[in-house]
Short mmCIF file of N, CA and C in Angstrom, two decimals:
data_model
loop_
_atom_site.label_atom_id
_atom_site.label_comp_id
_atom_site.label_asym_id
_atom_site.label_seq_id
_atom_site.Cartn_x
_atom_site.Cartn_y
_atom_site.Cartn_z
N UNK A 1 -51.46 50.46 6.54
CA UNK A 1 -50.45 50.14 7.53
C UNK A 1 -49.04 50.42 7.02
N UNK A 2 -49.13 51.08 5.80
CA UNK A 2 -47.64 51.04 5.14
C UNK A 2 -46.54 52.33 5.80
N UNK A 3 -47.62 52.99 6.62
CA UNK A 3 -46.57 54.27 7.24
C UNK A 3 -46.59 53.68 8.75
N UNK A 4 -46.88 52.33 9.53
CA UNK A 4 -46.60 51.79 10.83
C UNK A 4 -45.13 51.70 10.99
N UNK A 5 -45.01 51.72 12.37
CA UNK A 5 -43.29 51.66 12.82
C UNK A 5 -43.43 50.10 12.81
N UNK A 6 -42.29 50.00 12.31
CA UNK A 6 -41.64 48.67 12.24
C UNK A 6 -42.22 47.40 14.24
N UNK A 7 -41.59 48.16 14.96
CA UNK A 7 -41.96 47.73 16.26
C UNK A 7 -43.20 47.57 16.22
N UNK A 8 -44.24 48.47 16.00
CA UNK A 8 -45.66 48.22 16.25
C UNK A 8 -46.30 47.18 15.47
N UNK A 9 -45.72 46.67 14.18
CA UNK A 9 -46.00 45.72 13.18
C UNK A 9 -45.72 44.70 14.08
N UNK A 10 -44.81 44.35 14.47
CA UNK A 10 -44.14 43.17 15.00
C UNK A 10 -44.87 43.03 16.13
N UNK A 11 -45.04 43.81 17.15
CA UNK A 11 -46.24 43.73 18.57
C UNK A 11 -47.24 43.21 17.77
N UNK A 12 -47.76 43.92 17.17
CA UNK A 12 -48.99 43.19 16.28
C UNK A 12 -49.52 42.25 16.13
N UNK A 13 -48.28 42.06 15.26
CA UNK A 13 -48.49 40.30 14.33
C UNK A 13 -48.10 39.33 16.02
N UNK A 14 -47.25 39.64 16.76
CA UNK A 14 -47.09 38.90 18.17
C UNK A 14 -48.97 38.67 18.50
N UNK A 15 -49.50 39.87 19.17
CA UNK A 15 -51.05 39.64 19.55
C UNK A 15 -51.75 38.95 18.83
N UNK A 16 -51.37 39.15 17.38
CA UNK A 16 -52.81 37.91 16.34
C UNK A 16 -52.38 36.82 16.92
N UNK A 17 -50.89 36.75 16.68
CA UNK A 17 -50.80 34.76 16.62
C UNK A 17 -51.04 34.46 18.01
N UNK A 18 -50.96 34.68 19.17
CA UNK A 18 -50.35 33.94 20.42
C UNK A 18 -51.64 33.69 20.72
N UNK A 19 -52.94 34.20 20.60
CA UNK A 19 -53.92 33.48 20.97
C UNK A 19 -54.17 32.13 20.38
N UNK A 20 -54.44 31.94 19.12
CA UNK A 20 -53.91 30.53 18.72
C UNK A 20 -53.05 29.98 19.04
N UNK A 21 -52.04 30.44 18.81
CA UNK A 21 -50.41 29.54 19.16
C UNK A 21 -51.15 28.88 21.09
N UNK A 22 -51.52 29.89 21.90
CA UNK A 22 -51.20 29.67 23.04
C UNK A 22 -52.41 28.18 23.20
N UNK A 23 -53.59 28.62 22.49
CA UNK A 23 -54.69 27.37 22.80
C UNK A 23 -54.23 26.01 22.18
N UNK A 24 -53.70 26.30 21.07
CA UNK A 24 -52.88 24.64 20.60
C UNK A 24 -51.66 24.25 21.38
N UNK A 25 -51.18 25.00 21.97
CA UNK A 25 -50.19 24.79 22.99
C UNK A 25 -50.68 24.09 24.20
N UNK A 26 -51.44 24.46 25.15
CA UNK A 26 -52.46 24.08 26.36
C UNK A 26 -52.84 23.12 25.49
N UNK A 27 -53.25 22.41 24.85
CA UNK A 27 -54.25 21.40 24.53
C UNK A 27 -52.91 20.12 24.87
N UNK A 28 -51.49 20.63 24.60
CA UNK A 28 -50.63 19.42 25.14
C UNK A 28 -49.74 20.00 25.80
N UNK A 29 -50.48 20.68 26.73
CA UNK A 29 -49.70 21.03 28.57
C UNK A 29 -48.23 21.71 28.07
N UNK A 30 -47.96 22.55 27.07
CA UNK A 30 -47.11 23.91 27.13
C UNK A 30 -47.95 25.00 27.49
N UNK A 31 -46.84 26.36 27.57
CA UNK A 31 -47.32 27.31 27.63
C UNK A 31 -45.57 28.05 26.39
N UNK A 32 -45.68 29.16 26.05
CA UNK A 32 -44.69 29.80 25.80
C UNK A 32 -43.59 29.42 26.41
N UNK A 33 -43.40 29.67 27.70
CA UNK A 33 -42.42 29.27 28.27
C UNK A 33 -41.30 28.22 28.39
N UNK A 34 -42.80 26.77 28.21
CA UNK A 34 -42.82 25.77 28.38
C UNK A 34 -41.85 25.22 26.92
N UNK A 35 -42.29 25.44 25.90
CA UNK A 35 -41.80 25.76 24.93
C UNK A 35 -40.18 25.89 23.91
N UNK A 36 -40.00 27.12 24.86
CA UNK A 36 -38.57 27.17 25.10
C UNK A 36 -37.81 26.59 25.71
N UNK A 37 -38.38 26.28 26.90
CA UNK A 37 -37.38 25.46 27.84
C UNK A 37 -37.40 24.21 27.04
N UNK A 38 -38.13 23.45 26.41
CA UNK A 38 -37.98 22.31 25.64
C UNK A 38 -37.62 22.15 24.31
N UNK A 39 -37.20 23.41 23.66
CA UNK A 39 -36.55 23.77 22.29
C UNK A 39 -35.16 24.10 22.97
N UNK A 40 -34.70 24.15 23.89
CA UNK A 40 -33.30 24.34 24.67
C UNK A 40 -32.99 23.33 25.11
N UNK A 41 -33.64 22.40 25.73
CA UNK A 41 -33.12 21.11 26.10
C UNK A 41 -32.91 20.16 24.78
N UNK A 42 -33.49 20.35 23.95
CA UNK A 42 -33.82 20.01 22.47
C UNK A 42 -32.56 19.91 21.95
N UNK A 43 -31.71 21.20 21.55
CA UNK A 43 -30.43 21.94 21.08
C UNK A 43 -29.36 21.18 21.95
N UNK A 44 -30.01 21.59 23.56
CA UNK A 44 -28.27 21.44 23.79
C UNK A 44 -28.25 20.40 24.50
N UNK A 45 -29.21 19.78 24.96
CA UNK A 45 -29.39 18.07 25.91
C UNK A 45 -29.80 18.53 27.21
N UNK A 46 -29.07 17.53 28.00
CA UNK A 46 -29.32 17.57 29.65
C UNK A 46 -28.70 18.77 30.49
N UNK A 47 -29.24 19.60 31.22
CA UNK A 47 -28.35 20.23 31.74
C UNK A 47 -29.45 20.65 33.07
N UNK A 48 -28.57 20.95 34.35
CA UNK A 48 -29.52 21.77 35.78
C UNK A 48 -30.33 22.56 34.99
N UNK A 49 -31.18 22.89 36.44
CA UNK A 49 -32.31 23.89 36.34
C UNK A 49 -31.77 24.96 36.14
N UNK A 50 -30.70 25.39 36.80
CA UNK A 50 -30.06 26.52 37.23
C UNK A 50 -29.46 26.77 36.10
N UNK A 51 -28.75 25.91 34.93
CA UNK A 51 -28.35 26.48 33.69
C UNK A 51 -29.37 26.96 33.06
N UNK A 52 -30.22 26.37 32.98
CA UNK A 52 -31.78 26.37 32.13
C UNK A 52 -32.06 27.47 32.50
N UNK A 53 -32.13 27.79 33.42
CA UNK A 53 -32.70 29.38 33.80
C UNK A 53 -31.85 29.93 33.35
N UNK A 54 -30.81 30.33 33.59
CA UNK A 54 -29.17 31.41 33.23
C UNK A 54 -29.05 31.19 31.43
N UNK A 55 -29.75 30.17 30.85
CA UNK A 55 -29.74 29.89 29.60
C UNK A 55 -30.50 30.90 29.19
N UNK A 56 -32.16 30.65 29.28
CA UNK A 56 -33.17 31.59 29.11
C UNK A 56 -33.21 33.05 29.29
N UNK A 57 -32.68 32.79 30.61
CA UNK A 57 -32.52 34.49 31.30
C UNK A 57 -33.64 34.76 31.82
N UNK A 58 -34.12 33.68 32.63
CA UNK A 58 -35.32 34.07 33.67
C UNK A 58 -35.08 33.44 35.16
N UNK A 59 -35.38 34.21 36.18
CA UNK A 59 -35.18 33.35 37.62
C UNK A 59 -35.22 31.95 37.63
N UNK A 60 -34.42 31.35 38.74
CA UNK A 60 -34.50 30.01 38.38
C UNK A 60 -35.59 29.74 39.51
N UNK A 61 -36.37 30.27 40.09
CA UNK A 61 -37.82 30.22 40.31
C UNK A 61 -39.09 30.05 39.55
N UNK A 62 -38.90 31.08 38.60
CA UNK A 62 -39.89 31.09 37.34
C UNK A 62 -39.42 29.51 36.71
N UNK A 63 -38.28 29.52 36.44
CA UNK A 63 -38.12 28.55 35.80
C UNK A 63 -38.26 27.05 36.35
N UNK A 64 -38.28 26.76 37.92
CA UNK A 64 -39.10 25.49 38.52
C UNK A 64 -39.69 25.67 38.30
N UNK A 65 -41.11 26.77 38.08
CA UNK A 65 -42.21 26.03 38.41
C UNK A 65 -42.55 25.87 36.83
N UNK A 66 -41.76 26.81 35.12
CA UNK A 66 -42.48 26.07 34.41
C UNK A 66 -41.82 24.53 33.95
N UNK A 67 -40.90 24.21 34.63
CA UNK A 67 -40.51 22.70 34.80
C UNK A 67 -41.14 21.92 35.45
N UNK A 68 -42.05 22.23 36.73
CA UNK A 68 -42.88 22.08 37.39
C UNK A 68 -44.07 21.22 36.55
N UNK A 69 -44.67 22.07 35.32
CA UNK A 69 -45.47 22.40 35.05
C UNK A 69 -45.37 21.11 33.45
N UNK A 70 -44.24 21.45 33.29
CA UNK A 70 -43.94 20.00 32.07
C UNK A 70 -43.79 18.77 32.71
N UNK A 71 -43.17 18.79 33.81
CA UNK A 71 -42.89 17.48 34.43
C UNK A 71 -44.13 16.77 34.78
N UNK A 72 -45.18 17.25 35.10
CA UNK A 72 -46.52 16.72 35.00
C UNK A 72 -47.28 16.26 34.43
N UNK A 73 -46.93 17.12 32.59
CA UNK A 73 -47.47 16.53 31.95
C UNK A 73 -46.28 15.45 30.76
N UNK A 74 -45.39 14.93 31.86
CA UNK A 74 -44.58 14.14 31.35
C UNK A 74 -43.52 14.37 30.38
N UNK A 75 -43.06 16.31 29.78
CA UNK A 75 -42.09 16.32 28.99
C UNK A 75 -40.85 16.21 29.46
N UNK A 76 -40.90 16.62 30.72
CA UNK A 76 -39.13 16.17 31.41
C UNK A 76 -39.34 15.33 32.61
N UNK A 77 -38.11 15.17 32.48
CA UNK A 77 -37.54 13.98 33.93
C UNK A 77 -36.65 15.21 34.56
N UNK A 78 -36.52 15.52 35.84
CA UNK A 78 -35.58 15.97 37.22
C UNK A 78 -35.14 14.95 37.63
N UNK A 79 -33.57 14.48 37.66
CA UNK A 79 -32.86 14.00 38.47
C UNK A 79 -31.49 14.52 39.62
N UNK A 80 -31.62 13.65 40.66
CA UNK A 80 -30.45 14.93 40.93
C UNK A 80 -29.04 14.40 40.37
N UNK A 81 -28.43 15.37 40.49
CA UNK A 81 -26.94 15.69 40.26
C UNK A 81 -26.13 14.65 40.43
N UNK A 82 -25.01 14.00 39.83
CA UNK A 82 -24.15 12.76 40.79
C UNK A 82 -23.20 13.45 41.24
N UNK A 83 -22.77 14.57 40.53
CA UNK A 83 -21.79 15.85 40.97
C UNK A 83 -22.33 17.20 41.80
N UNK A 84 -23.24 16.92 41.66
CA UNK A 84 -23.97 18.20 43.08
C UNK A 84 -25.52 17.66 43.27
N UNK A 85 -25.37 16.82 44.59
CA UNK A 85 -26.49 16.57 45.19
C UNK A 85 -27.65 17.83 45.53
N UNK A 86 -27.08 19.30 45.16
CA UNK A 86 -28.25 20.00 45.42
C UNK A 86 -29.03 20.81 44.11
N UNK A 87 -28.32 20.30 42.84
CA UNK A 87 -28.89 20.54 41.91
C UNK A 87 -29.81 19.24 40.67
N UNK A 88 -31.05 19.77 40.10
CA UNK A 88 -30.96 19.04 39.36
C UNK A 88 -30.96 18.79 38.08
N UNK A 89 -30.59 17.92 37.33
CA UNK A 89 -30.40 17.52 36.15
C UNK A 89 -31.66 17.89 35.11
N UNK A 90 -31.65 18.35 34.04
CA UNK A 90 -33.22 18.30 33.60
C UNK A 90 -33.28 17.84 31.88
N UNK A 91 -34.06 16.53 32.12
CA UNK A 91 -34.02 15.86 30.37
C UNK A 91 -35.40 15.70 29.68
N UNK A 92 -35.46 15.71 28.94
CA UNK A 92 -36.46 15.68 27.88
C UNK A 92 -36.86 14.26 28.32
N UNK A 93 -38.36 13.90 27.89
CA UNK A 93 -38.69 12.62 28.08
C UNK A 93 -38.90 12.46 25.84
N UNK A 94 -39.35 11.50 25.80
CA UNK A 94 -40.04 11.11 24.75
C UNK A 94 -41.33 11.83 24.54
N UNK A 95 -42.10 12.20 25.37
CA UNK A 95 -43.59 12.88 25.31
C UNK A 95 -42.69 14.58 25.04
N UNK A 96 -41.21 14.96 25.69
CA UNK A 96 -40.93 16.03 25.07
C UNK A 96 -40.69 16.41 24.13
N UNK A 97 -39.87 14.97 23.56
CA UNK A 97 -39.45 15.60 22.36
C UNK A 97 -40.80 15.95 21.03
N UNK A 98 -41.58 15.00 21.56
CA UNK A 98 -42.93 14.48 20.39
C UNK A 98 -43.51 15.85 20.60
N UNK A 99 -43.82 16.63 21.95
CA UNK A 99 -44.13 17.84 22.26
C UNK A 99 -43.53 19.17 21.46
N UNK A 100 -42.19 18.74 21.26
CA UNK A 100 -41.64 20.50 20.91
C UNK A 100 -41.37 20.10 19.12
N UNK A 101 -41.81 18.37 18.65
CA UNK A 101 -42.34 18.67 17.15
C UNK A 101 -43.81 19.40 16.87
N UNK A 102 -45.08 18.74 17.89
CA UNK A 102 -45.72 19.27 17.90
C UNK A 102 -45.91 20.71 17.71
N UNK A 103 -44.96 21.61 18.68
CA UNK A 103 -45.05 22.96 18.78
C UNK A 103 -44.69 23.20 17.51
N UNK A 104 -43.76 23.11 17.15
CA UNK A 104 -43.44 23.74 15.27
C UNK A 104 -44.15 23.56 14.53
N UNK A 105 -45.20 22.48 14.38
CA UNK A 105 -46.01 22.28 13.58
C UNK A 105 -47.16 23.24 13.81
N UNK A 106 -47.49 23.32 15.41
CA UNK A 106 -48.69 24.02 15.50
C UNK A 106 -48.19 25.65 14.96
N UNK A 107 -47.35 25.76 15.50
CA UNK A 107 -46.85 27.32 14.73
C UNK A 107 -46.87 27.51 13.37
N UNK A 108 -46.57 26.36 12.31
CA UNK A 108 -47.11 26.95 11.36
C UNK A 108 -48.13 26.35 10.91
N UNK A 109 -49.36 26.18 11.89
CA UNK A 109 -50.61 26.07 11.23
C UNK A 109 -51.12 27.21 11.60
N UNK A 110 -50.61 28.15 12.47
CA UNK A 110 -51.46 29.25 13.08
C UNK A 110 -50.90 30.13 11.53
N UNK A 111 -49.49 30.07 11.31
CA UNK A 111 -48.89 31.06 10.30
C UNK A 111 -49.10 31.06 8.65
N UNK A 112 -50.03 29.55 8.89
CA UNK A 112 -50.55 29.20 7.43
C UNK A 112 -51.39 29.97 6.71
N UNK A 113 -52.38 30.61 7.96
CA UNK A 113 -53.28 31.41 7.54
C UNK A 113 -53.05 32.76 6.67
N UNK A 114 -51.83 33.45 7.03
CA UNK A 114 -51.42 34.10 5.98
C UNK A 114 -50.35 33.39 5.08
N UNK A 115 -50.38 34.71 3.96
CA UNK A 115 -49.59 33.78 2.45
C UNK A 115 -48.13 34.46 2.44
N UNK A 116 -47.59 33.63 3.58
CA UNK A 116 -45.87 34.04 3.89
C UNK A 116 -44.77 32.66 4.08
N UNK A 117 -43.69 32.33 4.05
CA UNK A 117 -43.18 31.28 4.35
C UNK A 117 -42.66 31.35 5.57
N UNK A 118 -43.34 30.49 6.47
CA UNK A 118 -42.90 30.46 7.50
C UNK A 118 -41.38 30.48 7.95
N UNK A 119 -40.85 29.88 7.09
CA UNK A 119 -39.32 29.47 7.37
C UNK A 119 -38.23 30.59 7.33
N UNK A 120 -39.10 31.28 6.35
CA UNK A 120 -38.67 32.31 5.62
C UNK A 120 -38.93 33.36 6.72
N UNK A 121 -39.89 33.63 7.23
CA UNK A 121 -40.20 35.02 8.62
C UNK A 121 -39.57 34.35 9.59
N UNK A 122 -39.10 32.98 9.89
CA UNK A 122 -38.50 32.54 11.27
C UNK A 122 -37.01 33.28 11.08
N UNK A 123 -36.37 33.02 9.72
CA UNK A 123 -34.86 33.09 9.15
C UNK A 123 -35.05 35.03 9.42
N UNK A 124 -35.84 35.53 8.67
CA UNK A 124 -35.70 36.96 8.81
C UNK A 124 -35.88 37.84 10.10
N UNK A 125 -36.27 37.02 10.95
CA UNK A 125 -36.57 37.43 12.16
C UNK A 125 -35.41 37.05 13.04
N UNK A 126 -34.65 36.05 12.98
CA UNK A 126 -33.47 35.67 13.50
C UNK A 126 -32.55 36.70 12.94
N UNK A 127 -32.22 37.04 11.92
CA UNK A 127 -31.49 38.20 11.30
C UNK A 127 -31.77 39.45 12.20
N UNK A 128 -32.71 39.91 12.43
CA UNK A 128 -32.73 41.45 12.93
C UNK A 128 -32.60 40.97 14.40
N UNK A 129 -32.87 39.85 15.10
CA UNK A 129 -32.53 40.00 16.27
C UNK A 129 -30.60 40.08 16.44
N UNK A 130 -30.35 38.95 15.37
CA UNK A 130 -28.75 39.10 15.76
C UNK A 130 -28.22 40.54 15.54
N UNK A 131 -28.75 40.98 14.82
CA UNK A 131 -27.94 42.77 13.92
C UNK A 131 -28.46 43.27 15.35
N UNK A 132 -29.62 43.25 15.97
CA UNK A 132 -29.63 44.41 16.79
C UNK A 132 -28.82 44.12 18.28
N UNK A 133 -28.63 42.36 18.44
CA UNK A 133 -28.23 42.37 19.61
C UNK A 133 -26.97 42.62 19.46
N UNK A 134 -26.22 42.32 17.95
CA UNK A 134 -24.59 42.31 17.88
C UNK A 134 -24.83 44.26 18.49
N UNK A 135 -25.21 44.93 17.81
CA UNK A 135 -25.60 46.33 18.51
C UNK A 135 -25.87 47.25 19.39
N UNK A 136 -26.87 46.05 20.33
CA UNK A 136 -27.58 47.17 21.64
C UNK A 136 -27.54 45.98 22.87
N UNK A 137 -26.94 44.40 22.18
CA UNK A 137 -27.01 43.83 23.63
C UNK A 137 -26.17 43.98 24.45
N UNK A 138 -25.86 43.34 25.75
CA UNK A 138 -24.37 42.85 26.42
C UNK A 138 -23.70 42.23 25.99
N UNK A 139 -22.71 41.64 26.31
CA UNK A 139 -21.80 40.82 25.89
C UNK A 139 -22.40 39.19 26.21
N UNK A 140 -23.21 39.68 27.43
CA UNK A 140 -23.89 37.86 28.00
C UNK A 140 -25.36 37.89 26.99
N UNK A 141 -25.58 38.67 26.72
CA UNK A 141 -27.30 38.26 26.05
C UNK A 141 -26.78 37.74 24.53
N UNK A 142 -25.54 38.43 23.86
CA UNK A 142 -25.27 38.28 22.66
C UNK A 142 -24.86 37.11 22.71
N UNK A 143 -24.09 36.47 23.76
CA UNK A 143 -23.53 35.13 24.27
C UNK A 143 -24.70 33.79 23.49
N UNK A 144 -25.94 34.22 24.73
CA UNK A 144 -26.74 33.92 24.92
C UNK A 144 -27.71 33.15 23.86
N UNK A 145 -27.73 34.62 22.60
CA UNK A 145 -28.46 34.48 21.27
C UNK A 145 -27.54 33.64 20.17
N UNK A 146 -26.19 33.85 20.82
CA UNK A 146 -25.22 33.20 19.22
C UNK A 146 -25.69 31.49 19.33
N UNK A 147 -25.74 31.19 21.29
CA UNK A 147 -25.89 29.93 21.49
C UNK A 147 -26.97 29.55 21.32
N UNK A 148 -28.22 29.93 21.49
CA UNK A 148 -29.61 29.99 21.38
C UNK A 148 -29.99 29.11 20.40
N UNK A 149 -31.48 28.57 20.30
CA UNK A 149 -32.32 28.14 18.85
C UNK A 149 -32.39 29.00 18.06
N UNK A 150 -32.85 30.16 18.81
CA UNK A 150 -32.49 31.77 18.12
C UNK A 150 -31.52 32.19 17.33
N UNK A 151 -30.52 31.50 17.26
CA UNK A 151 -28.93 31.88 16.73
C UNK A 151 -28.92 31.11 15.55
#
């Protein structure tokens, strides 16, 4: 594999892990998605759906329903707005926060299996995303990543 493109390594190693990552995930009602949105509420606290989405950078459709989808299994609370009755508020419960320790842990039990430091491929992987976005992003995605867990 020592003459693979860099990209195809990285797709790669993405396909090994996410089947694990994704079944220890489902076993306490995340998905990927789910995930993020609760490593963002994590970082930056309470904020609308509608930031949460514009945070992520996914419709704020996609993004009800995977709020939808935590709120069920108890990681957030929706309240509405006291400053805009047509938006709502979105907070972590206690089952979230216990949830998005969970997730880090389960990530590096999937990453245990090889002999790498996890902390160490999270840190180096945050590096090439910033170099390439300071590079090839917009001005809002680079925004985006400086503010990010990612950042």
């Amino acid at each position: 594999m020592a003459a693979c493109p860099t990209a195809l390594l990285c797709a790669t190693a993405a396909r090994l892990v996410d089947p694990s990552w994704n079944e220890k995930l489902s076993a306490i009602g995340l998905t990927h998605a789910g995930v993020i949105a609760i490593e963002v509420l994590s970082a930056q606290g309470p904020m609308t759906q509608a930031q949460l989405a514009q945070y992520v950078r996914v419709q704020a459709q996609t993004m009800g329903k995977t709020l939808s989808r935590l709120e069920s299994h108890g990681h957030i609370v929706r309240v509405r707005s006291t400053s805009d009755r047509r938006s709502q508020v979105v907070s972590l419960t206690d089952s979230g926060r216990e949830a998005a320790a969970a997730a880090v842990e389960m990530e590096r039990s999937v990453l245990a299996a090889a002999t790498i430091d996890p902390d160490s491929l999270r840190q180096e992987l945050q590096a090439v995303v910033r170099e390439l976005a300071s590079q090839f992003a917009s001005p809002s995605t680079r925004a985006l990543i400086d503010g990010s867990p990612l950042g």
